[in-house]
Amino acid sequence: MFDDMFEEDELLDDSGDGGTGETSPAGLPPARENMEMIGADTIETTLLTLYNNKTLPHALIFAGPKGVGKTTMAFRFARFLLKNGAGNDDQGGLFGDAPPAPETMAVAPDDPVFRKVASGGHPDLRFFERPADKTVVDVETVREIAPFLRKTTAEGGWRVVIVDQADLMNRNAQNAVLKILEEPPPKAMLILICNRLGAMLPTIRSRCRTFHFAPLGKEPLGKLLLRAAPDARPAEITLLSALSDGSIGRAVELYEEGGIATLQTIIDFLGGWPDWDWARIHPVADNLARSEGGYAAFAALMDWTAQSLVKARAVGLHTLPDILKTDSLLTLLNHYSLEQWIDICEKLKGHFIAIENSNL
């Protein structure tokens, strides 16, 4: 990778990360229990407008980076529909006057609907996700969607299905979902959550209304980080915000897995170039092999470091994060051309992809 000092087989001996579902970070309420939605006001306004105008589509795609609130919004919208949907077809009041249109999707935590959704016991809501022992969402996982959406509702309103990591559905599973979309039942809502929109079949995307979730801004991300990691120091909050690319999930994962210390280790190792300190590198590799979360943090931070160096080489040193502005890293940065740094990044990404695909 650096002057071809690493061989492919050497790196493939390290341990990889099998991946997990999009769960809520520790310190924050699980998505089905979270009544607060931050950073998606425009999406909520649009959904409310569609609902109030009775123009809701039968299927939605919530697309965007992992850990930016897609699942939280899915449960928020599901609670709203289950709470208000029973009367949506006929909104006339007692004397023929229409009730005021809802201005928020919030449902009080003491509401029976909220409690049922939070406990996983609402009869008109189903949540599907990738089984822990599988790398894809297969057709067996989603085959219950169609009969559920077509049965009579228990509470006279909507039936809602949420599919997490829908971009991990294999071809058979996506085809099964496509059949549902071709003949959607009335008052049935299907919400597909995906981190990689391009992995979804074009025919599925064409039959859904897609909402793009942007990375969280610095201020809301900082607030959530303080809530999830109240013991973190201000300098750590600032650094984690920079490392997370606007994802609260990624920020908390890095904090819990000692990401700041891992980043410092990476900087120290790279600072030893061209004389790699193998006596220190091998024990770190052994530790990573025993920690799925630690490996994931290492891979993300190694990629972030390389990408930051490429950007600095292309645009200028003013883009380089302060933590990377060490004399040794600047020497390393200046030793390679932009083209060589791009090649290094591609090789690095290829190594991590090979490890993950090999399930090492």
mmCIF file of C-alpha atoms in Angstrom:
data_model
loop_
_atom_site.group_PDB
_atom_site.id
_atom_site.type_symbol
_atom_site.label_atom_id
_atom_site.label_comp_id
_atom_site.label_asym_id
_atom_site.label_seq_id
_atom_site.Cartn_x
_atom_site.Cartn_y
_atom_site.Cartn_z
ATOM 1 C CA MET A 1 0.000 0.000 0.000
ATOM 2 C CA PHE A 2 2.885 2.348 0.910
ATOM 3 C CA ASP A 3 5.610 1.404 -1.593
ATOM 4 C CA ASP A 4 3.992 -2.050 -1.767
ATOM 5 C CA MET A 5 5.144 -2.932 1.744
ATOM 6 C CA PHE A 6 1.856 -4.740 2.502
ATOM 7 C CA GLU A 7 0.882 -7.875 0.621
ATOM 8 C CA GLU A 8 -2.744 -8.848 0.067
ATOM 9 C CA ASP A 9 -2.440 -12.161 1.913
ATOM 10 C CA GLU A 10 -0.911 -10.493 4.954
ATOM 11 C CA LEU A 11 -3.842 -8.180 5.459
ATOM 12 C CA LEU A 12 -6.405 -10.884 4.773
ATOM 13 C CA ASP A 13 -5.210 -12.701 7.888
ATOM 14 C CA ASP A 14 -6.744 -9.989 10.056
ATOM 15 C CA SER A 15 -10.230 -10.243 11.498
ATOM 16 C CA GLY A 16 -13.202 -8.609 9.780
ATOM 17 C CA ASP A 17 -16.557 -7.236 10.742
ATOM 18 C CA GLY A 18 -19.704 -9.097 9.818
ATOM 19 C CA GLY A 19 -21.912 -6.037 10.243
ATOM 20 C CA THR A 20 -24.950 -5.449 12.389
ATOM 21 C CA GLY A 21 -28.375 -3.943 11.953
ATOM 22 C CA GLU A 22 -29.066 -0.254 12.354
ATOM 23 C CA THR A 23 -29.759 -0.118 16.078
ATOM 24 C CA SER A 24 -29.904 2.930 18.290
ATOM 25 C CA PRO A 25 -26.622 3.941 19.930
ATOM 26 C CA ALA A 26 -26.225 3.245 23.629
ATOM 27 C CA GLY A 27 -27.254 6.226 25.716
ATOM 28 C CA LEU A 28 -30.101 7.075 23.337
ATOM 29 C CA PRO A 29 -33.578 5.501 23.359
ATOM 30 C CA PRO A 30 -34.160 2.633 20.912
ATOM 31 C CA ALA A 31 -35.823 3.840 17.711
ATOM 32 C CA ARG A 32 -39.210 2.357 18.622
ATOM 33 C CA GLU A 33 -39.117 4.221 21.974
ATOM 34 C CA ASN A 34 -37.605 7.507 20.790
ATOM 35 C CA MET A 35 -40.150 10.330 20.712
ATOM 36 C CA GLU A 36 -37.665 12.976 19.552
ATOM 37 C CA MET A 37 -36.634 13.450 15.941
ATOM 38 C CA ILE A 38 -33.729 15.806 15.223
ATOM 39 C CA GLY A 39 -32.577 17.079 11.853
ATOM 40 C CA ALA A 40 -35.485 15.893 9.676
ATOM 41 C CA ASP A 41 -38.013 18.735 9.988
ATOM 42 C CA THR A 42 -38.435 19.083 6.221
ATOM 43 C CA ILE A 43 -39.154 15.383 5.809
ATOM 44 C CA GLU A 44 -41.735 15.465 8.605
ATOM 45 C CA THR A 45 -43.436 18.511 7.083
ATOM 46 C CA THR A 46 -43.654 16.787 3.707
ATOM 47 C CA LEU A 47 -45.104 13.617 5.220
ATOM 48 C CA LEU A 48 -47.689 15.632 7.148
ATOM 49 C CA THR A 49 -48.684 17.486 3.983
ATOM 50 C CA LEU A 50 -49.130 14.230 2.084
ATOM 51 C CA TYR A 51 -51.214 12.827 4.926
ATOM 52 C CA ASN A 52 -53.407 15.918 5.313
ATOM 53 C CA ASN A 53 -53.958 16.085 1.546
ATOM 54 C CA LYS A 54 -54.799 12.353 1.462
ATOM 55 C CA THR A 55 -52.043 11.792 -1.103
ATOM 56 C CA LEU A 56 -49.820 9.438 0.870
ATOM 57 C CA PRO A 57 -48.079 6.873 -1.332
ATOM 58 C CA HIS A 58 -48.360 3.227 -0.333
ATOM 59 C CA ALA A 59 -44.596 2.793 0.073
ATOM 60 C CA LEU A 60 -41.703 4.959 1.236
ATOM 61 C CA ILE A 61 -37.931 4.634 1.085
ATOM 62 C CA PHE A 62 -35.920 6.325 3.826
ATOM 63 C CA ALA A 63 -32.418 6.556 2.352
ATOM 64 C CA GLY A 64 -29.239 8.001 3.759
ATOM 65 C CA PRO A 65 -26.107 7.247 5.772
ATOM 66 C CA LYS A 66 -26.294 4.878 8.693
ATOM 67 C CA GLY A 67 -27.088 6.431 12.052
ATOM 68 C CA VAL A 68 -28.833 9.654 10.977
ATOM 69 C CA GLY A 69 -32.332 8.829 12.258
ATOM 70 C CA LYS A 70 -34.019 6.887 9.446
ATOM 71 C CA THR A 71 -35.337 4.146 11.726
ATOM 72 C CA THR A 72 -36.383 6.672 14.364
ATOM 73 C CA MET A 73 -38.414 8.546 11.739
ATOM 74 C CA ALA A 74 -39.933 5.288 10.488
ATOM 75 C CA PHE A 75 -41.286 4.450 13.943
ATOM 76 C CA ARG A 76 -42.357 8.064 14.494
ATOM 77 C CA PHE A 77 -44.398 8.024 11.284
ATOM 78 C CA ALA A 78 -45.760 4.558 12.078
ATOM 79 C CA ARG A 79 -47.006 5.755 15.493
ATOM 80 C CA PHE A 80 -48.601 8.774 13.851
ATOM 81 C CA LEU A 81 -50.472 6.666 11.302
ATOM 82 C CA LEU A 82 -51.589 4.133 13.873
ATOM 83 C CA LYS A 83 -52.787 6.931 16.152
ATOM 84 C CA ASN A 84 -54.544 9.088 13.544
ATOM 85 C CA GLY A 85 -55.106 6.864 10.528
ATOM 86 C CA ALA A 86 -58.416 5.334 11.552
ATOM 87 C CA GLY A 87 -60.267 8.568 10.839
ATOM 88 C CA ASN A 88 -58.290 9.726 7.823
ATOM 89 C CA ASP A 89 -60.863 8.589 5.262
ATOM 90 C CA ASP A 90 -63.623 10.687 6.815
ATOM 91 C CA GLN A 91 -62.382 13.699 8.695
ATOM 92 C CA GLY A 92 -65.742 15.301 9.283
ATOM 93 C CA GLY A 93 -66.456 16.389 12.854
ATOM 94 C CA LEU A 94 -69.600 15.812 14.884
ATOM 95 C CA PHE A 95 -71.437 18.640 13.095
ATOM 96 C CA GLY A 96 -69.730 18.231 9.734
ATOM 97 C CA ASP A 97 -66.787 20.517 10.479
ATOM 98 C CA ALA A 98 -63.407 19.008 9.715
ATOM 99 C CA PRO A 99 -60.993 18.652 12.657
ATOM 100 C CA PRO A 100 -57.762 20.648 12.432
ATOM 101 C CA ALA A 101 -55.033 19.053 10.374
ATOM 102 C CA PRO A 102 -52.190 17.597 12.491
ATOM 103 C CA GLU A 103 -49.159 19.898 12.652
ATOM 104 C CA THR A 104 -46.754 17.362 14.139
ATOM 105 C CA MET A 105 -46.267 13.622 14.103
ATOM 106 C CA ALA A 106 -45.524 13.490 17.813
ATOM 107 C CA VAL A 107 -47.444 10.930 19.889
ATOM 108 C CA ALA A 108 -47.327 11.320 23.673
ATOM 109 C CA PRO A 109 -45.325 8.612 25.473
ATOM 110 C CA ASP A 110 -48.294 7.817 27.715
ATOM 111 C CA ASP A 111 -50.537 7.187 24.702
ATOM 112 C CA PRO A 112 -51.588 3.536 24.291
ATOM 113 C CA VAL A 113 -50.291 3.548 20.700
ATOM 114 C CA PHE A 114 -46.864 4.750 21.833
ATOM 115 C CA ARG A 115 -46.691 2.091 24.540
ATOM 116 C CA LYS A 116 -47.735 -0.705 22.180
ATOM 117 C CA VAL A 117 -45.196 0.319 19.537
ATOM 118 C CA ALA A 118 -42.441 0.691 22.133
ATOM 119 C CA SER A 119 -43.101 -2.799 23.487
ATOM 120 C CA GLY A 120 -43.308 -4.343 20.023
ATOM 121 C CA GLY A 121 -46.898 -5.364 20.683
ATOM 122 C CA HIS A 122 -48.974 -3.236 18.316
ATOM 123 C CA PRO A 123 -51.053 -5.661 16.215
ATOM 124 C CA ASP A 124 -50.985 -3.427 13.111
ATOM 125 C CA LEU A 125 -47.214 -2.875 12.990
ATOM 126 C CA ARG A 126 -44.482 -5.299 11.931
ATOM 127 C CA PHE A 127 -40.734 -4.698 11.896
ATOM 128 C CA PHE A 128 -38.397 -6.819 9.787
ATOM 129 C CA GLU A 129 -34.603 -6.794 9.891
ATOM 130 C CA ARG A 130 -31.645 -8.901 8.824
ATOM 131 C CA PRO A 131 -31.337 -12.052 10.947
ATOM 132 C CA ALA A 132 -28.244 -11.951 13.150
ATOM 133 C CA ASP A 133 -26.915 -15.164 11.621
ATOM 134 C CA LYS A 134 -27.229 -13.989 8.004
ATOM 135 C CA THR A 135 -25.465 -11.453 5.816
ATOM 136 C CA VAL A 136 -28.579 -10.595 3.773
ATOM 137 C CA VAL A 137 -32.279 -10.029 4.243
ATOM 138 C CA ASP A 138 -33.620 -13.131 2.500
ATOM 139 C CA VAL A 139 -37.016 -14.025 1.119
ATOM 140 C CA GLU A 140 -37.862 -16.086 4.215
ATOM 141 C CA THR A 141 -37.490 -12.937 6.304
ATOM 142 C CA VAL A 142 -39.915 -10.852 4.233
ATOM 143 C CA ARG A 143 -42.414 -13.485 3.095
ATOM 144 C CA GLU A 144 -44.764 -12.547 5.940
ATOM 145 C CA ILE A 145 -45.147 -8.958 4.688
ATOM 146 C CA ALA A 146 -47.795 -9.612 2.032
ATOM 147 C CA PRO A 147 -50.260 -11.593 4.172
ATOM 148 C CA PHE A 148 -49.847 -9.135 7.041
ATOM 149 C CA LEU A 149 -50.590 -6.077 4.888
ATOM 150 C CA ARG A 150 -53.644 -7.739 3.337
ATOM 151 C CA LYS A 151 -55.339 -8.877 6.524
ATOM 152 C CA THR A 152 -57.991 -6.844 8.331
ATOM 153 C CA THR A 153 -56.570 -4.290 10.736
ATOM 154 C CA ALA A 154 -56.971 -4.950 14.421
ATOM 155 C CA GLU A 155 -57.751 -1.325 15.289
ATOM 156 C CA GLY A 156 -59.498 -0.120 12.147
ATOM 157 C CA GLY A 157 -56.711 2.073 10.781
ATOM 158 C CA TRP A 158 -53.478 1.508 8.906
ATOM 159 C CA ARG A 159 -51.229 -1.501 8.774
ATOM 160 C CA VAL A 160 -47.544 -0.546 8.739
ATOM 161 C CA VAL A 161 -44.466 -2.597 7.867
ATOM 162 C CA ILE A 162 -40.924 -1.342 8.410
ATOM 163 C CA VAL A 163 -38.021 -3.172 6.753
ATOM 164 C CA ASP A 164 -34.627 -2.209 8.175
ATOM 165 C CA GLN A 165 -31.521 -2.512 5.984
ATOM 166 C CA ALA A 166 -33.709 -3.083 2.957
ATOM 167 C CA ASP A 167 -30.671 -2.565 0.744
ATOM 168 C CA LEU A 168 -29.411 -5.924 2.069
ATOM 169 C CA MET A 169 -32.411 -7.773 0.616
ATOM 170 C CA ASN A 170 -31.264 -10.357 -1.895
ATOM 171 C CA ARG A 171 -32.830 -10.569 -5.352
ATOM 172 C CA ASN A 172 -35.566 -13.004 -4.319
ATOM 173 C CA ALA A 173 -36.538 -10.882 -1.324
ATOM 174 C CA GLN A 174 -36.655 -7.726 -3.451
ATOM 175 C CA ASN A 175 -38.821 -9.480 -6.031
ATOM 176 C CA ALA A 176 -41.214 -10.538 -3.268
ATOM 177 C CA VAL A 177 -41.477 -6.908 -2.128
ATOM 178 C CA LEU A 178 -41.963 -5.787 -5.722
ATOM 179 C CA LYS A 179 -45.042 -8.009 -6.049
ATOM 180 C CA ILE A 180 -46.559 -6.251 -3.052
ATOM 181 C CA LEU A 181 -45.841 -2.844 -4.572
ATOM 182 C CA GLU A 182 -47.449 -3.818 -7.858
ATOM 183 C CA GLU A 183 -50.782 -4.496 -6.126
ATOM 184 C CA PRO A 184 -50.715 -2.549 -2.857
ATOM 185 C CA PRO A 185 -53.541 -3.177 -0.370
ATOM 186 C CA PRO A 186 -55.568 -0.165 0.809
ATOM 187 C CA LYS A 187 -54.419 1.696 3.928
ATOM 188 C CA ALA A 188 -51.188 -0.269 4.054
ATOM 189 C CA MET A 189 -47.832 1.488 4.455
ATOM 190 C CA LEU A 190 -44.491 -0.120 3.627
ATOM 191 C CA ILE A 191 -41.357 1.746 4.792
ATOM 192 C CA LEU A 192 -38.023 0.541 3.418
ATOM 193 C CA ILE A 193 -34.924 1.795 5.239
ATOM 194 C CA CYS A 194 -31.687 1.672 3.280
ATOM 195 C CA ASN A 195 -28.154 2.973 3.595
ATOM 196 C CA ARG A 196 -27.340 2.374 -0.101
ATOM 197 C CA LEU A 197 -30.179 3.416 -2.357
ATOM 198 C CA GLY A 198 -28.383 2.086 -5.432
ATOM 199 C CA ALA A 199 -28.658 -1.464 -4.097
ATOM 200 C CA MET A 200 -32.452 -1.371 -4.478
ATOM 201 C CA LEU A 201 -34.052 -2.578 -7.716
ATOM 202 C CA PRO A 202 -34.992 0.352 -9.988
ATOM 203 C CA THR A 203 -38.498 -1.092 -10.246
ATOM 204 C CA ILE A 204 -38.854 -0.885 -6.457
ATOM 205 C CA ARG A 205 -37.513 2.671 -6.346
ATOM 206 C CA SER A 206 -39.935 3.751 -9.072
ATOM 207 C CA ARG A 207 -42.907 2.560 -7.011
ATOM 208 C CA CYS A 208 -41.874 4.266 -3.771
ATOM 209 C CA ARG A 209 -41.562 7.857 -2.614
ATOM 210 C CA THR A 210 -37.932 8.323 -1.562
ATOM 211 C CA PHE A 211 -36.874 10.625 1.265
ATOM 212 C CA HIS A 212 -33.178 11.416 1.529
ATOM 213 C CA PHE A 213 -31.815 11.850 5.060
ATOM 214 C CA ALA A 214 -28.802 14.143 5.231
ATOM 215 C CA PRO A 215 -25.978 13.826 7.761
ATOM 216 C CA LEU A 216 -26.701 15.666 10.995
ATOM 217 C CA GLY A 217 -25.352 19.176 11.385
ATOM 218 C CA LYS A 218 -22.684 20.050 13.931
ATOM 219 C CA GLU A 219 -25.093 21.486 16.516
ATOM 220 C CA PRO A 220 -27.707 18.688 16.620
ATOM 221 C CA LEU A 221 -24.962 16.062 16.454
ATOM 222 C CA GLY A 222 -23.210 17.674 19.414
ATOM 223 C CA LYS A 223 -26.422 17.714 21.446
ATOM 224 C CA LEU A 224 -27.084 14.050 20.778
ATOM 225 C CA LEU A 225 -23.490 13.141 21.580
ATOM 226 C CA LEU A 226 -23.685 14.910 24.932
ATOM 227 C CA ARG A 227 -26.849 12.969 25.701
ATOM 228 C CA ALA A 228 -25.398 9.623 24.637
ATOM 229 C CA ALA A 229 -21.950 10.182 26.141
ATOM 230 C CA PRO A 230 -22.352 12.636 29.045
ATOM 231 C CA ASP A 231 -18.849 11.877 30.335
ATOM 232 C CA ALA A 232 -17.152 12.871 27.080
ATOM 233 C CA ARG A 233 -14.958 15.951 27.236
ATOM 234 C CA PRO A 234 -15.653 18.936 24.931
ATOM 235 C CA ALA A 235 -12.531 18.186 22.896
ATOM 236 C CA GLU A 236 -13.712 14.593 22.429
ATOM 237 C CA ILE A 237 -17.163 15.777 21.332
ATOM 238 C CA THR A 238 -15.564 18.056 18.742
ATOM 239 C CA LEU A 239 -13.312 15.302 17.413
ATOM 240 C CA LEU A 240 -16.064 12.674 17.359
ATOM 241 C CA SER A 241 -18.285 15.089 15.437
ATOM 242 C CA ALA A 242 -15.561 15.478 12.825
ATOM 243 C CA LEU A 243 -14.973 11.730 12.609
ATOM 244 C CA SER A 244 -18.613 10.708 12.307
ATOM 245 C CA ASP A 245 -19.602 12.478 9.065
ATOM 246 C CA GLY A 246 -22.873 13.597 10.623
ATOM 247 C CA SER A 247 -23.902 10.150 11.924
ATOM 248 C CA ILE A 248 -24.790 9.960 15.604
ATOM 249 C CA GLY A 249 -24.677 6.167 15.386
ATOM 250 C CA ARG A 250 -21.123 6.228 14.082
ATOM 251 C CA ALA A 251 -20.048 8.862 16.625
ATOM 252 C CA VAL A 252 -21.308 6.843 19.594
ATOM 253 C CA GLU A 253 -19.854 3.607 18.228
ATOM 254 C CA LEU A 254 -16.450 5.275 17.929
ATOM 255 C CA TYR A 255 -16.735 6.641 21.460
ATOM 256 C CA GLU A 256 -17.718 3.273 22.935
ATOM 257 C CA GLU A 257 -15.027 1.387 21.036
ATOM 258 C CA GLY A 258 -12.255 3.775 22.110
ATOM 259 C CA GLY A 259 -12.109 5.353 18.684
ATOM 260 C CA ILE A 260 -10.111 8.390 19.797
ATOM 261 C CA ALA A 261 -7.370 6.176 21.248
ATOM 262 C CA THR A 262 -7.488 4.033 18.086
ATOM 263 C CA LEU A 263 -7.056 7.115 15.914
ATOM 264 C CA GLN A 264 -4.047 8.162 17.973
ATOM 265 C CA THR A 265 -2.576 4.683 17.508
ATOM 266 C CA ILE A 266 -3.056 4.968 13.736
ATOM 267 C CA ILE A 267 -1.378 8.369 13.733
ATOM 268 C CA ASP A 268 1.535 7.020 15.773
ATOM 269 C CA PHE A 269 1.989 4.058 13.420
ATOM 270 C CA LEU A 270 1.815 6.195 10.281
ATOM 271 C CA GLY A 271 4.196 8.656 11.902
ATOM 272 C CA GLY A 272 6.814 5.927 11.998
ATOM 273 C CA TRP A 273 6.941 5.708 8.208
ATOM 274 C CA PRO A 274 9.033 4.422 6.493
ATOM 275 C CA ASP A 275 10.316 2.320 9.418
ATOM 276 C CA TRP A 276 7.176 0.459 10.491
ATOM 277 C CA ASP A 277 7.151 -0.614 14.140
ATOM 278 C CA TRP A 278 6.050 -4.212 13.603
ATOM 279 C CA ALA A 279 6.665 -5.097 17.252
ATOM 280 C CA ARG A 280 3.794 -2.733 18.147
ATOM 281 C CA ILE A 281 1.649 -3.329 15.079
ATOM 282 C CA HIS A 282 1.207 -7.092 15.518
ATOM 283 C CA PRO A 283 -0.233 -6.944 19.089
ATOM 284 C CA VAL A 284 -2.729 -4.293 17.956
ATOM 285 C CA ALA A 285 -3.751 -6.522 15.044
ATOM 286 C CA ASP A 286 -4.229 -9.438 17.441
ATOM 287 C CA ASN A 287 -6.527 -7.325 19.628
ATOM 288 C CA LEU A 288 -8.555 -6.213 16.616
ATOM 289 C CA ALA A 289 -9.031 -9.841 15.597
ATOM 290 C CA ARG A 290 -10.854 -10.453 18.872
ATOM 291 C CA SER A 291 -13.074 -7.371 18.758
ATOM 292 C CA GLU A 292 -15.687 -6.944 16.022
ATOM 293 C CA GLY A 293 -16.548 -3.430 17.163
ATOM 294 C CA GLY A 294 -12.903 -2.493 17.610
ATOM 295 C CA TYR A 295 -12.094 -3.690 14.111
ATOM 296 C CA ALA A 296 -14.996 -1.726 12.634
ATOM 297 C CA ALA A 297 -13.764 1.423 14.395
ATOM 298 C CA PHE A 298 -10.211 0.825 13.175
ATOM 299 C CA ALA A 299 -11.342 0.322 9.571
ATOM 300 C CA ALA A 300 -13.519 3.448 9.629
ATOM 301 C CA LEU A 301 -10.775 5.568 11.179
ATOM 302 C CA MET A 302 -8.072 4.278 8.847
ATOM 303 C CA ASP A 303 -10.297 5.157 5.889
ATOM 304 C CA TRP A 304 -11.087 8.574 7.389
ATOM 305 C CA THR A 305 -7.387 9.296 7.894
ATOM 306 C CA ALA A 306 -6.476 8.316 4.344
ATOM 307 C CA GLN A 307 -9.372 10.303 2.861
ATOM 308 C CA SER A 308 -8.373 13.351 4.923
ATOM 309 C CA LEU A 309 -4.801 13.131 3.640
ATOM 310 C CA VAL A 310 -6.014 12.824 0.040
ATOM 311 C CA LYS A 311 -8.234 15.864 0.436
ATOM 312 C CA ALA A 312 -5.374 17.864 1.941
ATOM 313 C CA ARG A 313 -3.112 16.860 -0.947
ATOM 314 C CA ALA A 314 -5.751 17.880 -3.478
ATOM 315 C CA VAL A 315 -7.157 21.061 -1.935
ATOM 316 C CA GLY A 316 -4.644 22.263 0.618
ATOM 317 C CA LEU A 317 -3.461 21.798 4.191
ATOM 318 C CA HIS A 318 -6.232 24.046 5.519
ATOM 319 C CA THR A 319 -8.635 21.110 5.088
ATOM 320 C CA LEU A 320 -6.520 18.770 7.215
ATOM 321 C CA PRO A 321 -7.987 18.143 10.705
ATOM 322 C CA ASP A 322 -5.763 19.485 13.467
ATOM 323 C CA ILE A 323 -5.164 16.053 14.976
ATOM 324 C CA LEU A 324 -3.467 14.977 11.723
ATOM 325 C CA LYS A 325 -1.173 18.009 11.507
ATOM 326 C CA THR A 326 1.882 16.308 12.965
ATOM 327 C CA ASP A 327 5.352 16.782 11.491
ATOM 328 C CA SER A 328 5.680 13.089 10.669
ATOM 329 C CA LEU A 329 2.293 12.896 8.921
ATOM 330 C CA LEU A 330 3.007 16.049 6.947
ATOM 331 C CA THR A 331 6.263 14.468 5.797
ATOM 332 C CA LEU A 332 4.384 11.355 4.750
ATOM 333 C CA LEU A 333 1.723 13.464 3.016
ATOM 334 C CA ASN A 334 4.263 15.382 0.960
ATOM 335 C CA HIS A 335 6.222 12.265 -0.018
ATOM 336 C CA TYR A 336 3.450 10.983 -2.314
ATOM 337 C CA SER A 337 1.730 12.713 -5.197
ATOM 338 C CA LEU A 338 -2.032 13.168 -5.333
ATOM 339 C CA GLU A 339 -2.293 10.311 -7.817
ATOM 340 C CA GLN A 340 -0.319 8.039 -5.497
ATOM 341 C CA TRP A 341 -2.512 8.991 -2.525
ATOM 342 C CA ILE A 342 -5.640 8.198 -4.510
ATOM 343 C CA ASP A 343 -4.139 4.813 -5.370
ATOM 344 C CA ILE A 344 -3.301 4.203 -1.687
ATOM 345 C CA CYS A 345 -6.913 4.974 -0.714
ATOM 346 C CA GLU A 346 -8.299 2.632 -3.354
ATOM 347 C CA LYS A 347 -6.000 -0.188 -2.208
ATOM 348 C CA LEU A 348 -6.975 0.426 1.408
ATOM 349 C CA LYS A 349 -10.677 0.332 0.580
ATOM 350 C CA GLY A 350 -10.138 -2.822 -1.468
ATOM 351 C CA HIS A 351 -8.411 -4.537 1.459
ATOM 352 C CA PHE A 352 -11.284 -3.803 3.846
ATOM 353 C CA ILE A 353 -13.898 -4.889 1.293
ATOM 354 C CA ALA A 354 -12.021 -8.145 0.712
ATOM 355 C CA ILE A 355 -11.869 -8.802 4.455
ATOM 356 C CA GLU A 356 -15.583 -8.126 4.911
ATOM 357 C CA ASN A 357 -16.632 -10.191 1.892
ATOM 358 C CA SER A 358 -14.463 -13.069 3.078
ATOM 359 C CA ASN A 359 -16.077 -12.829 6.523
ATOM 360 C CA LEU A 360 -12.630 -12.937 8.148
#
